[in-house]
Short mmCIF file of C-alpha atoms in Angstrom, two decimals:
data_model
loop_
_atom_site.label_atom_id
_atom_site.label_comp_id
_atom_site.label_asym_id
_atom_site.label_seq_id
_atom_site.Cartn_x
_atom_site.Cartn_y
_atom_site.Cartn_z
CA MET V 1 -51.46 137.57 115.23
CA GLY V 2 -48.53 136.18 117.22
CA PHE V 3 -44.96 137.18 117.77
CA GLN V 4 -42.19 136.12 115.42
CA SER V 5 -40.03 133.34 116.81
CA PRO V 6 -36.78 134.62 118.37
CA ALA V 7 -35.02 131.69 116.68
CA GLN V 8 -36.01 132.98 113.24
CA ASP V 9 -32.64 134.78 112.95
CA TYR V 10 -30.78 131.51 113.49
CA ILE V 11 -32.41 129.32 110.85
CA GLN V 12 -29.78 127.79 108.60
CA ARG V 13 -30.20 126.23 105.23
CA ARG V 14 -29.93 122.47 104.94
CA LEU V 15 -26.38 121.22 104.31
CA THR V 16 -25.58 118.81 101.50
CA VAL V 17 -22.51 116.74 100.74
CA THR V 18 -21.68 119.06 97.84
CA ASP V 19 -21.28 121.91 100.34
CA PHE V 20 -18.25 120.05 101.67
CA VAL V 21 -16.69 118.47 98.58
CA VAL V 22 -17.30 120.95 95.75
CA HIS V 23 -15.05 124.00 95.85
CA ASN V 24 -15.33 125.02 92.20
CA PRO V 25 -18.63 123.82 90.71
CA ALA V 26 -17.68 124.72 87.13
CA ALA V 27 -14.58 122.51 87.33
CA THR V 28 -15.96 119.58 89.35
CA LEU V 29 -16.73 116.13 87.95
CA PHE V 30 -18.44 113.24 89.73
CA ILE V 31 -17.34 109.79 88.61
CA GLU V 32 -19.48 106.86 89.69
CA MET V 33 -17.72 103.63 90.67
CA ASP V 34 -18.91 100.26 91.97
CA GLU V 35 -17.84 101.19 95.51
CA GLY V 36 -19.08 104.77 95.50
CA MET V 37 -18.21 108.03 93.83
CA LEU V 38 -15.12 110.13 93.11
CA VAL V 39 -15.04 113.90 93.19
CA VAL V 40 -12.58 115.23 90.61
CA ASP V 41 -11.56 118.87 90.51
CA ARG V 42 -10.11 120.05 87.20
CA SER V 43 -9.03 123.41 88.64
CA VAL V 44 -6.66 122.03 91.30
CA PRO V 45 -3.02 121.81 90.15
CA VAL V 46 -1.74 118.23 89.98
CA LYS V 47 1.60 117.46 91.59
CA ARG V 48 3.73 114.36 92.10
CA GLY V 49 1.98 111.69 94.14
CA ASP V 50 -1.54 112.98 93.54
CA ARG V 51 -4.34 110.62 92.60
CA VAL V 52 -5.84 111.56 89.25
CA ALA V 53 -8.67 110.41 87.01
CA LEU V 54 -7.62 110.01 83.40
CA VAL V 55 -8.49 108.50 80.06
CA HIS V 56 -5.95 106.18 78.44
CA GLU V 57 -6.61 104.03 75.37
CA GLY V 58 -10.30 104.91 75.61
CA MET V 59 -10.62 103.68 79.20
CA SER V 60 -11.30 105.80 82.28
CA ILE V 61 -8.80 104.85 84.97
CA LEU V 62 -7.34 106.06 88.25
CA ALA V 63 -3.64 106.61 88.75
CA ARG V 64 -0.98 108.38 90.77
CA THR V 65 1.41 110.86 89.26
CA GLY V 66 5.11 110.12 89.45
CA ASP V 67 8.36 111.52 88.08
CA ARG V 68 7.55 111.94 84.38
CA CYS V 69 5.19 108.97 84.54
CA ILE V 70 1.79 107.85 85.74
CA ILE V 71 1.25 104.67 87.77
CA THR V 72 -2.24 103.19 87.41
CA ASP V 73 -4.06 101.58 90.32
CA ASP V 74 -3.29 98.16 88.85
CA GLY V 75 0.45 98.93 88.75
CA GLN V 76 0.88 99.76 85.06
CA ARG V 77 3.51 102.45 84.42
CA ILE V 78 2.71 104.92 81.66
CA ALA V 79 5.73 106.96 80.58
CA GLY V 80 7.49 108.46 77.58
CA GLU V 81 5.53 108.76 74.34
CA ALA V 82 2.60 106.81 75.84
CA LEU V 83 1.86 109.91 77.96
CA ASP V 84 0.84 111.69 74.74
CA ASP V 85 -2.26 109.47 74.65
CA VAL V 86 -3.26 110.27 78.26
CA ILE V 87 -5.99 112.80 78.99
CA VAL V 88 -5.93 113.84 82.65
CA LEU V 89 -9.46 114.69 83.77
CA GLY V 90 -8.34 116.18 87.07
CA LYS V 91 -7.19 115.56 90.61
CA VAL V 92 -9.28 113.25 92.78
CA THR V 93 -10.13 115.44 95.76
CA TYR V 94 -12.64 113.18 97.55
CA GLU V 95 -13.76 109.58 97.49
CA ILE V 96 -17.28 108.92 98.71
CA MET V 97 -17.52 105.22 99.48
CA SER V 98 -20.38 103.11 100.73
CA VAL V 99 -19.67 101.21 103.94
CA TRP V 100 -22.94 99.28 103.81
CA ARG V 101 -23.33 96.12 101.76
CA ASP V 102 -26.59 94.22 101.44
CA ASN V 103 -25.27 90.67 101.59
CA GLY V 104 -28.48 89.31 103.06
CA PRO V 105 -29.99 86.16 101.53
CA VAL V 106 -33.27 87.79 100.58
#
């Protein structure tokens, strides 16, 4: 029988990306995109200028909040009564994007 390793007290658990980007698991959504993934937190208050994920006319889109309006990533302004049809999923808190592209001719 040997001695226990002195480093045994310093063993840490393995870190994952969710340890860094998920602050409220019950309110966190992951949205997959062509370029990567969005982390959306439904518990974080949304304020002017924030990037949000939302559903409008049955489509999931990204937008920024403005003064009594929402500006989509493609420049469409949603305001007035059209806002009644918008469902805000939450604030985009992180974007996880791939920097590697396999463009090889294989």
